[in-house]
Each structure stands twice: as structure tokens, then as C-alpha cells.
Coordinates of C-alpha atoms in Angstrom, one line a residue:
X451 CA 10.5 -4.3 23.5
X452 CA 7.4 -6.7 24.0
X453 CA 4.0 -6.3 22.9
X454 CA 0.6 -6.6 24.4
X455 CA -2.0 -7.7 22.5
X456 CA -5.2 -6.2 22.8
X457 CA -8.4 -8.4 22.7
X458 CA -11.3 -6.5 21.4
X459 CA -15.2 -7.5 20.5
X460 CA -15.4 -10.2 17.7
X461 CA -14.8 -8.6 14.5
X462 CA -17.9 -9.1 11.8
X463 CA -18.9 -12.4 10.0
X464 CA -19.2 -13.1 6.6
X465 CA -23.1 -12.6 7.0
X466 CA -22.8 -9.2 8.3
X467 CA -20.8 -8.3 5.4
X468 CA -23.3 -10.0 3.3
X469 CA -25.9 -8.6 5.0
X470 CA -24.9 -4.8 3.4
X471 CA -25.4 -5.8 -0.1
X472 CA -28.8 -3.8 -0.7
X473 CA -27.4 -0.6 0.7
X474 CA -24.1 -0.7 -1.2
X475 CA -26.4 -1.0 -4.3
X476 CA -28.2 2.0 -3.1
X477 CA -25.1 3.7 -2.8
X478 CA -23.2 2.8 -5.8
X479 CA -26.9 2.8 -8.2
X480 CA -27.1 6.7 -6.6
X481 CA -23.6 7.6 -8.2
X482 CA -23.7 5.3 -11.6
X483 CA -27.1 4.8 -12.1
X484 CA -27.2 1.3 -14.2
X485 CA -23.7 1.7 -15.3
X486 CA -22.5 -1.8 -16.7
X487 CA -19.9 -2.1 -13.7
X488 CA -21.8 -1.2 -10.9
X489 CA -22.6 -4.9 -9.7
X490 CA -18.6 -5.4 -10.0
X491 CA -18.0 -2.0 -8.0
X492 CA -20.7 -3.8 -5.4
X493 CA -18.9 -6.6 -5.3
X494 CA -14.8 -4.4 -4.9
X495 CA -16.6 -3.2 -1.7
X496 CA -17.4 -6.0 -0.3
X497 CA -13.8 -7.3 -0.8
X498 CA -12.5 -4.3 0.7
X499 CA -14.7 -4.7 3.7
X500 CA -14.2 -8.0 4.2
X501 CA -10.2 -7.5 4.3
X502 CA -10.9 -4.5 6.9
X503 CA -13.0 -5.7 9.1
X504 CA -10.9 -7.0 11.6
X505 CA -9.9 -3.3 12.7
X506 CA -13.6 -2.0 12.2
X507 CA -14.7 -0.6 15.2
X508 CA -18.0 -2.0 16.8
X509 CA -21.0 -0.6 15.4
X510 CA -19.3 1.1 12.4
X511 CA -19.5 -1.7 9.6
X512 CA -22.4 0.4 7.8
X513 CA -20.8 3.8 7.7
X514 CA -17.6 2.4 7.0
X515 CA -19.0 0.2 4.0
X516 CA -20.7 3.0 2.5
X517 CA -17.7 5.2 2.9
X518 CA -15.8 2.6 0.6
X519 CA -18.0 2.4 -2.1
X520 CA -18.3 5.9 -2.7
X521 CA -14.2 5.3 -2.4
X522 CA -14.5 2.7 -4.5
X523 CA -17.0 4.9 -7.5
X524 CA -14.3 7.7 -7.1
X525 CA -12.1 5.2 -7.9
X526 CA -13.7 4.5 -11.0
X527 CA -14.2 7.9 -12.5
X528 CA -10.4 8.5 -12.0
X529 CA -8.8 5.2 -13.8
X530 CA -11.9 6.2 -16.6
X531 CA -10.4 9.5 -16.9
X532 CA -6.4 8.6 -17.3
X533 CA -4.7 7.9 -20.3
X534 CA -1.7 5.8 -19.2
X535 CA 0.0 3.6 -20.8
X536 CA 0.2 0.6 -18.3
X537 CA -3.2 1.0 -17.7
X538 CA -3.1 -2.9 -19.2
X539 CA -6.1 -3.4 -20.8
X540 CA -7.4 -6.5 -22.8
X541 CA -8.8 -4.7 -25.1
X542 CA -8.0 -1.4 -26.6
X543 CA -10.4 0.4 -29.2
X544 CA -8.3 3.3 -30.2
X545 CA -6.5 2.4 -33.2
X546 CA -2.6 4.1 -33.7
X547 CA -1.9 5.6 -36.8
X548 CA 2.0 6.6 -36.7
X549 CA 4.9 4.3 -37.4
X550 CA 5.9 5.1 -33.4
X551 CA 1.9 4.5 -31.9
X552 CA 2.0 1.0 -33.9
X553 CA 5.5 0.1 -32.6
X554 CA 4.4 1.2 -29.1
X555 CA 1.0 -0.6 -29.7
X556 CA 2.8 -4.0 -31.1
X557 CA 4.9 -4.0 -28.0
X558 CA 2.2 -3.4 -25.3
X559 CA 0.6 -6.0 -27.5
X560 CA 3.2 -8.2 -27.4
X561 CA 3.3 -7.6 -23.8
X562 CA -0.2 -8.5 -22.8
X563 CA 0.1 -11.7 -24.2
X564 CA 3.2 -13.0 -22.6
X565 CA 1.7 -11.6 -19.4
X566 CA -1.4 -13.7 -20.3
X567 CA 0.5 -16.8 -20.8
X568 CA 2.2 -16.4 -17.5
X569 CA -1.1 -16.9 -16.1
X570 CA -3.0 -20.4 -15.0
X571 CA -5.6 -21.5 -17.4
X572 CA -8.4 -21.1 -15.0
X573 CA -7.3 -17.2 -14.0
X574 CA -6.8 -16.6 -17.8
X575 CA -10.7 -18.0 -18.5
X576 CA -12.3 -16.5 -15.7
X577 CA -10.3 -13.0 -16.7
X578 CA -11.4 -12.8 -20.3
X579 CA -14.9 -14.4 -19.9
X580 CA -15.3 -11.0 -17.6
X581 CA -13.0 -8.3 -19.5
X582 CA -13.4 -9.6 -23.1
X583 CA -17.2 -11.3 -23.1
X584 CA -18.6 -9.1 -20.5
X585 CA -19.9 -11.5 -18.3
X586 CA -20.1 -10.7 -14.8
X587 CA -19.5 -12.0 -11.1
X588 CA -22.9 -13.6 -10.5
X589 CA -22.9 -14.9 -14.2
X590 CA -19.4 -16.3 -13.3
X591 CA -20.2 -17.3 -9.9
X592 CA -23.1 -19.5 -11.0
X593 CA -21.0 -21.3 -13.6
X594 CA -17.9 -21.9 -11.1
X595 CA -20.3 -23.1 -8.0
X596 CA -18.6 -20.7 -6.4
X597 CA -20.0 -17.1 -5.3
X598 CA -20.3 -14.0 -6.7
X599 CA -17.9 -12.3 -3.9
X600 CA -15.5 -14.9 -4.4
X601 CA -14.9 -14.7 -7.7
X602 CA -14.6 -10.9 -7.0
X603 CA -11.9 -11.5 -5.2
X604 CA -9.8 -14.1 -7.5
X605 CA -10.6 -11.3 -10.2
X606 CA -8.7 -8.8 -8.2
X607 CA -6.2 -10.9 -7.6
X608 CA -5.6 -12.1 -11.1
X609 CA -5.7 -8.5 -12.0
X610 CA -3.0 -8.0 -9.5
X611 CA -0.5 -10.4 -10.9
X612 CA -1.4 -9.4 -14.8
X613 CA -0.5 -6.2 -14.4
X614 CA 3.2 -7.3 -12.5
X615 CA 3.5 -9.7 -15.2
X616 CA 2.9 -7.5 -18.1
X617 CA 5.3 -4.8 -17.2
X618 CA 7.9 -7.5 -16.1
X619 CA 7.1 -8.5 -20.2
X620 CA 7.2 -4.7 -21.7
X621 CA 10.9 -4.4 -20.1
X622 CA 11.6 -7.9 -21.1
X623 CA 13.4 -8.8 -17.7
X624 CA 12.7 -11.8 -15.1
X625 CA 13.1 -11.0 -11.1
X626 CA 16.9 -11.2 -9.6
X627 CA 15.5 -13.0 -6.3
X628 CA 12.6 -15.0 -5.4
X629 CA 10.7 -12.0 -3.4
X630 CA 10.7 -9.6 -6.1
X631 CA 7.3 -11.2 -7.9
X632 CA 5.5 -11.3 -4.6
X633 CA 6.4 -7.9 -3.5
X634 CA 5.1 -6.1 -6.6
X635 CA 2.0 -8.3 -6.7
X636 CA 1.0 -7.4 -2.9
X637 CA 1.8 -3.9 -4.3
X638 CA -1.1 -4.6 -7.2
X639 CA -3.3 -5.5 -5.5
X640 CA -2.9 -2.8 -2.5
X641 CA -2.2 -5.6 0.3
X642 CA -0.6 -4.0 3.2
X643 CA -1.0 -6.7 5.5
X644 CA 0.8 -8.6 3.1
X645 CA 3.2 -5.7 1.9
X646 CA 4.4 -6.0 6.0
X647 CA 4.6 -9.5 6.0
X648 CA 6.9 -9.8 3.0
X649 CA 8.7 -6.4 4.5
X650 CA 8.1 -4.6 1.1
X651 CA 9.6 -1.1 1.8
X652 CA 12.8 -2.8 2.6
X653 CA 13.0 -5.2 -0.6
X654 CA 12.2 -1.9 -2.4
X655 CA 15.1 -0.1 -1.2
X656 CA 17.2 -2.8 -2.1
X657 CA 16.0 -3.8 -5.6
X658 CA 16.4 -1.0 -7.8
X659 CA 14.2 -3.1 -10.4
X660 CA 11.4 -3.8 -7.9
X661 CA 11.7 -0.1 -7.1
X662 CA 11.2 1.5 -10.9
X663 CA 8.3 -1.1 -11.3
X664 CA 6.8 -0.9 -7.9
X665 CA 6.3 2.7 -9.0
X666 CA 2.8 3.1 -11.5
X667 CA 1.2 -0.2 -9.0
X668 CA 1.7 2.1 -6.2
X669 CA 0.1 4.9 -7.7
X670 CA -2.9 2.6 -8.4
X671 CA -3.7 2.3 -5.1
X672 CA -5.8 4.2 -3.0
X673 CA -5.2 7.2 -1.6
X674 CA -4.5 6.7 2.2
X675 CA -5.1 10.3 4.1
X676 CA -4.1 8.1 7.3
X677 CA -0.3 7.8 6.0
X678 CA 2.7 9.2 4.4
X679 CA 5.5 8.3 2.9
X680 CA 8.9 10.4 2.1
X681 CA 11.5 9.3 0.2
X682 CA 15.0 10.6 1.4
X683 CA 17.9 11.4 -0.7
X684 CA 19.0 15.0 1.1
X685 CA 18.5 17.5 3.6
X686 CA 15.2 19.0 1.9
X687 CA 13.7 15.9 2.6
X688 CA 14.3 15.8 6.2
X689 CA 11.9 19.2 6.2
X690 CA 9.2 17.5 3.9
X691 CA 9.2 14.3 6.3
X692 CA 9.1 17.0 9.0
X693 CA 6.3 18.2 7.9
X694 CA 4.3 15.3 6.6
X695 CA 4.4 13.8 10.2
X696 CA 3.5 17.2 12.3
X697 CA 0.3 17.6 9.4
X698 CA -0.8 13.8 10.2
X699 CA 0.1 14.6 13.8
X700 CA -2.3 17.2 14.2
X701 CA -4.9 15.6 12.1
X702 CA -4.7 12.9 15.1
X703 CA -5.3 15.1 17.6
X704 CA -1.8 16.3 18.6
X705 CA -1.5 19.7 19.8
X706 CA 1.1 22.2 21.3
X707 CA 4.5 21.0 22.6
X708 CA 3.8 17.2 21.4
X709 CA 3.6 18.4 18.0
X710 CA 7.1 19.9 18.6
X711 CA 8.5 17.4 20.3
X712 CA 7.4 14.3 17.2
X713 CA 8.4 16.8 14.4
X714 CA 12.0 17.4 16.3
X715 CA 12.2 13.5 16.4
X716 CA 11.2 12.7 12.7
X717 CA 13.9 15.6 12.3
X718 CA 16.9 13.7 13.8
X719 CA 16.4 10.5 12.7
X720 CA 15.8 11.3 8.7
X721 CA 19.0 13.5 9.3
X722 CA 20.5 10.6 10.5
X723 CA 19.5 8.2 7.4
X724 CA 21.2 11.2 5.0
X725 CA 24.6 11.5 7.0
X726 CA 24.8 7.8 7.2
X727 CA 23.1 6.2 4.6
X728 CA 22.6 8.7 1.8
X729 CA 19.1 7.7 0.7
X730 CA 16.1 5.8 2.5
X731 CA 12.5 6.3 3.5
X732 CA 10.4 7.5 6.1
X733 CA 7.0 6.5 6.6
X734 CA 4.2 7.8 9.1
X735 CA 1.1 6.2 10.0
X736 CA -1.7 7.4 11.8
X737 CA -2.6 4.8 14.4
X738 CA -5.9 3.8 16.6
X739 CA -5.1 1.3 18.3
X740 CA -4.6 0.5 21.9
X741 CA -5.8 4.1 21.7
X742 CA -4.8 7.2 18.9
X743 CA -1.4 7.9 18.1
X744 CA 1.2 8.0 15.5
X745 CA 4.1 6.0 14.2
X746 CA 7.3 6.8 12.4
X747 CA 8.9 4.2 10.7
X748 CA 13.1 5.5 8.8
X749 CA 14.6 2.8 6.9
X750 CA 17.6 2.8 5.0
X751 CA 20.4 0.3 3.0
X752 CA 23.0 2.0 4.5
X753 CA 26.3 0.8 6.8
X754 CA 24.4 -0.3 9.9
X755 CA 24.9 0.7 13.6
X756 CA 27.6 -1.7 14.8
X757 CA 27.1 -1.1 18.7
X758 CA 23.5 0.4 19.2
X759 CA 23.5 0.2 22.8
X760 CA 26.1 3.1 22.2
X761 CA 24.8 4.7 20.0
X762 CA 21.6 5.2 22.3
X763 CA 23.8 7.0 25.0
X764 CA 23.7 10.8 25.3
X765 CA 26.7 12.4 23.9
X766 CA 27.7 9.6 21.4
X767 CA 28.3 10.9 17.4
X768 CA 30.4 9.7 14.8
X769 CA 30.5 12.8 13.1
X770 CA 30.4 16.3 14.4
X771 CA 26.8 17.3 13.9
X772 CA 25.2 18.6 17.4
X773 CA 21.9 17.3 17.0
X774 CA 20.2 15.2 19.3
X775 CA 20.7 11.6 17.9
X776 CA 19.0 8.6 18.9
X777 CA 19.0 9.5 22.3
X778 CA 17.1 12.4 21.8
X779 CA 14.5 11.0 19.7
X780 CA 14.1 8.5 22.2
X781 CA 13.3 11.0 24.8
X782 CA 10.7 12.6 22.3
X783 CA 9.0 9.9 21.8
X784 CA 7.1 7.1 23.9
X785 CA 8.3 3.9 22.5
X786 CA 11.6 4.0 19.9
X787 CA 13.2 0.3 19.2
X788 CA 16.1 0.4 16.4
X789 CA 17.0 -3.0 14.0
X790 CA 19.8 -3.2 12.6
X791 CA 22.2 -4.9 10.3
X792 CA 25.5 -4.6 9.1
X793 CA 26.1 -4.0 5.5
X794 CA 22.4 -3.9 5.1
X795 CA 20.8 -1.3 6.9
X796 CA 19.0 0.4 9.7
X797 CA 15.4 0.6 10.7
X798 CA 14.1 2.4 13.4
X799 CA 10.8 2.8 14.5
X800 CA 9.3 5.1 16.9
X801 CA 5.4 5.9 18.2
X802 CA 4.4 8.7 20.0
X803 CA 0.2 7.8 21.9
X804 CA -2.0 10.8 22.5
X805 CA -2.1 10.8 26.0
X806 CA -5.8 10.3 27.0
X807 CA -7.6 13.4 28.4

């Protein structure tokens, strides 16, 4: 299966990125008044934009900036309001009274400090002149050289690999391969672009350690309402994957018989990750461009096809269930291309476009 890559308007510069800074104040001054981080919350947006904007649609870098700061406060209120224990901060004013809380508190302690150590000197300064003095990014920015926006980001970074470090310290255990630090930090720092690149959702169903880890920086993340992802372990899953992709389906603008026809799909091939594989994932992604549409992505650790040209041809099974199989889904479906390997595992991926009115 090829691709064809399609060229678009020039995505926006730095400057028009810049160039919203007065009316993300606006916005985030409107919803924390003079709140000590609302500069730093100005400064997460602009980030966040800057890392989007090469799928920002022309004429929609205002409205979708302002969207992400509000994202961005929301953000905010939520981590303020939960009381976890890797919420890994420098600093922690509540003082444990029990024999248990002080154990707990030595070891999280204990914890923070390795994790600390594990960083360079300059991300170590730079992170406790801003969590521990107080000082922020255009205070920081003018003693670097550098600007405030930068230092923004190598703050979220440096976040990104404290946290991985630190609960790599609490369980007192070192990575079993070379990809495991990367893929937790891209999962930090909510990098998709680089969670594809490193092929995270495989490495995580392959590393049981990146897996239990991978779990609270996961949740951190942002909500995504444009995607879904199922983990599969048994037949009730194959309805909940069902019924993820025929809710995001719809949300697209799938209607009728196509809804039918990509819920039947996602059917047969989680059923075929559970009779073959025993456990794996599904994900589904809204998508919106070369036009709208949906994608489907089941991966699993299992056997492997040996001979997938067969097993696309009508009537093949190696067991006796009567569904419909690869083939099937691959009628459904508008584009389905399957990667495998043996001993390692299957991936198949299949997208389904709106057809256009």
C-alpha cells in the first residue's frame, strides 16, 4: 500500500504564534485572574500550539489557540484538585504524622532525589529556580539569553523525564532494553508524534514494566475526544471496541449502513486478536485528513500470521469460528494493510473515509 502525500497551505510561523500572546492572556487572566501561574499556563499554550500547528487548518490558529488554553486552565484546576501520590512534587507542605505516611513520605523522598540526580545540572537549575524559588519563564528566559517560550518548553520536557525517572526510583528498577526510557518519557510529556515514531503501543505490549509505569503518565495527559483506545483481554472487549469506534464514527459524520459496516469490521478483527493472541489493543482515531474519516489500528504480541496472502482469501480459518475474517473486514473497509511477525505479533490497520457528499 503506497501513500500520497498531500501538500497543503504553509503551516504558521513562529511569529504568528507569537503574535497570539495578548489574547491568550486575555483568555487565561479571564479564568485565573492574577493567579501566580498564569504567565506559565500562557506560555503551555503556546507550546502546544506550536507542536500543532502543522495540522491547523488555514485560518483557524486563533480559535484553535484559545480553545487550548481554556484546555490548558481546565488542566490546571484538575491536577490542583487530585491527591495522587506520583503527582511528583518538589516540594510538599503537608506534613505525615503516622509511622506508615513517614515511611511512605521517606521513600517518595528518597525517590525525588535520585530522580533529581539522574538529571543534567542545567535541567536540575532551571527546574528548581522555577518549582522551588518561584521564578518564572521571562525571569528565566532573561537570565538564559534564551526566550521565555523556550524555556517553556525545556521545562516541560525536564518535567517529562523527572516524573519517568522518579517512579523508575520509587520501584527501585532500571529499564530491561534501551527503548523503555524513551517510550515512557514521550508518554510524559504527551508526544504522539514521537509516541509513533518510537512505536509506543507496541513496546508497551511487550514490556510488562513499561506497561504498569506507562500507566499514571498516561492518565496525565490530555483528554483526547478525537480517539480511543481498548485494551483486549476477552470477548467483552471486542463489544466495548465495538462500540467505542461506531460512537467516534458517528461523531465523524458516519451514518446508516457505514456505521454498520466499520462496527462489524472492528468486530472481526478484535475477535481475531482474542482467538489468536489472547490479549492486545485496539485503537481508533478520528482522522481529517485528505478528507474526514476514521482509522482502526489492533495490535497484539501474539503467534503471527505465517502466510497472510492466505489468510486474506475468502473461506480461510484456522479454527472453526464463521465469522468473516480478514477478508471481510477488508471488504468493510476502504483501505486494510496487515504487518506481521512471527513470534512477535500482528498489526493491522484499517481506515474507513466519509465519502464526500
Amino acid at each position: 500500500m503506497s501513500s500520497v502525500r498531500v501538500d497543503g497551505p504553509e503551516e504558521p510561523t513562529d511569529e504568528d504564534v507569537e503574535a497570539l500572546v495578548p489574547v491568550l492572556r486575555r483568555v487565561v487572566g479571564a479564568r485565573v485572574g492574577n493567579h501566580p501561574s498564569a504567565e506559565d499556563l500562557v506560555q503551555e499554550t503556546i507550546v502546544r500550539v506550536l507542536a500543532a500547528r502543522h495540522r491547523i487548518e488555514p485560518g483557524m490558529l486563533e480559535p484553535y489557540a484559545i480553545t487550548t488554553a481554556r484546555n490548558v486552565v481546565a488542566s490546571m484546576w484538575r491536577q490542583g484538585a487530585r491527591a495522587d501520590r506520583n503527582a511528583h512534587r518538589l516540594f510538599d507542605p503537608s506534613v505525615p504524622h503516622a509511622a506508615d505516611e513517614l515511611l511512605v513520605a521517606q521513600e517518595q523522598s528518597d525517590a525525588m532525589s535520585t530522580a533529581l540526580g539522574r538529571l543534567t545540572e542545567r535541567e536540575r537549575q532551571l527546574l528548581l529556580a522555577h518549582e522551588v524559588s518561584g521564578e518564572d519563564t521571562r525571569s528565566l528566559a532573561r537570565g538564559t539569553g534564551s526566550t521565555a517560550g523556550a524555556v517553556a518548553a525545556q521545562l516541560k520536557r525536564t518535567r517529562a523525564r523527572l516524573r519517568v525517572e522518579y517512579l523508575l526510583a520509587l520501584d527501585d528498577v532500571e529499564p530491561p532494553t534501551d527503548r523503555c526510557r524513551p517510550v515512557l518519557v514521550a508518554l510524559s510529556s504527551s508526544d504522539r508524534r514521537r509516541q509513533e515514531e518510537l512505536d509506543a503501543a507496541r513496546h508497551l505490549l511487550e514490556c510488562e514494566l513499561c506497561e504498569r509505569l506507562g500507566a499514571p503518565l498516561r492518565q496525565r495527559g490530555p483528554e483526547r475526544p478525537d480517539e480511543a483506545h481498548v485494551p483486549i483481554s476477552g470477548d467483552p472487549d471486542i463489544v466495548t471496541a465495538r462500540q467505542a469506534a461506531r460512537e467516534l464514527a458517528a461523531r465523524a459524520g458516519f451514518t446508516g449502513v457505514d456505521l454498520t459496516l466499520l462496527a462489524t469490521a472492528v468486530s472481526e478483527i478484535t475477535r481475531n486478536v482474542v482467538r489468536f493472541a489472547g490479549s492486545g489493543e485496539v485503537r481508533v482515531q478520528l482522522l481529517t485528513s485528505p478528507r474526514p474519516g476514521i482509522r482502526v489500528v489492533a495490535r497484539d504480541t501474539g503467534p503471527g500470521i505465517p502466510d497472510v496472502e492466505r489468510a486474506m482469501q475468502d473461506g480461510y480459518s484456522t479454527d472453526e469460528g464463521l465469522g468473516l475474517g480478514l477478508p471481510g473486514a477488508r471488504r468493510l473497509m476502504d483501505e486494510l494493510v496487515v504487518e506481521t511477525e512471527i513470534g512477535r505479533g500482528t498489526t493491522v490497520t484499517m481506515t474507513k473515509w466519509i465519502e464526500k457528499g
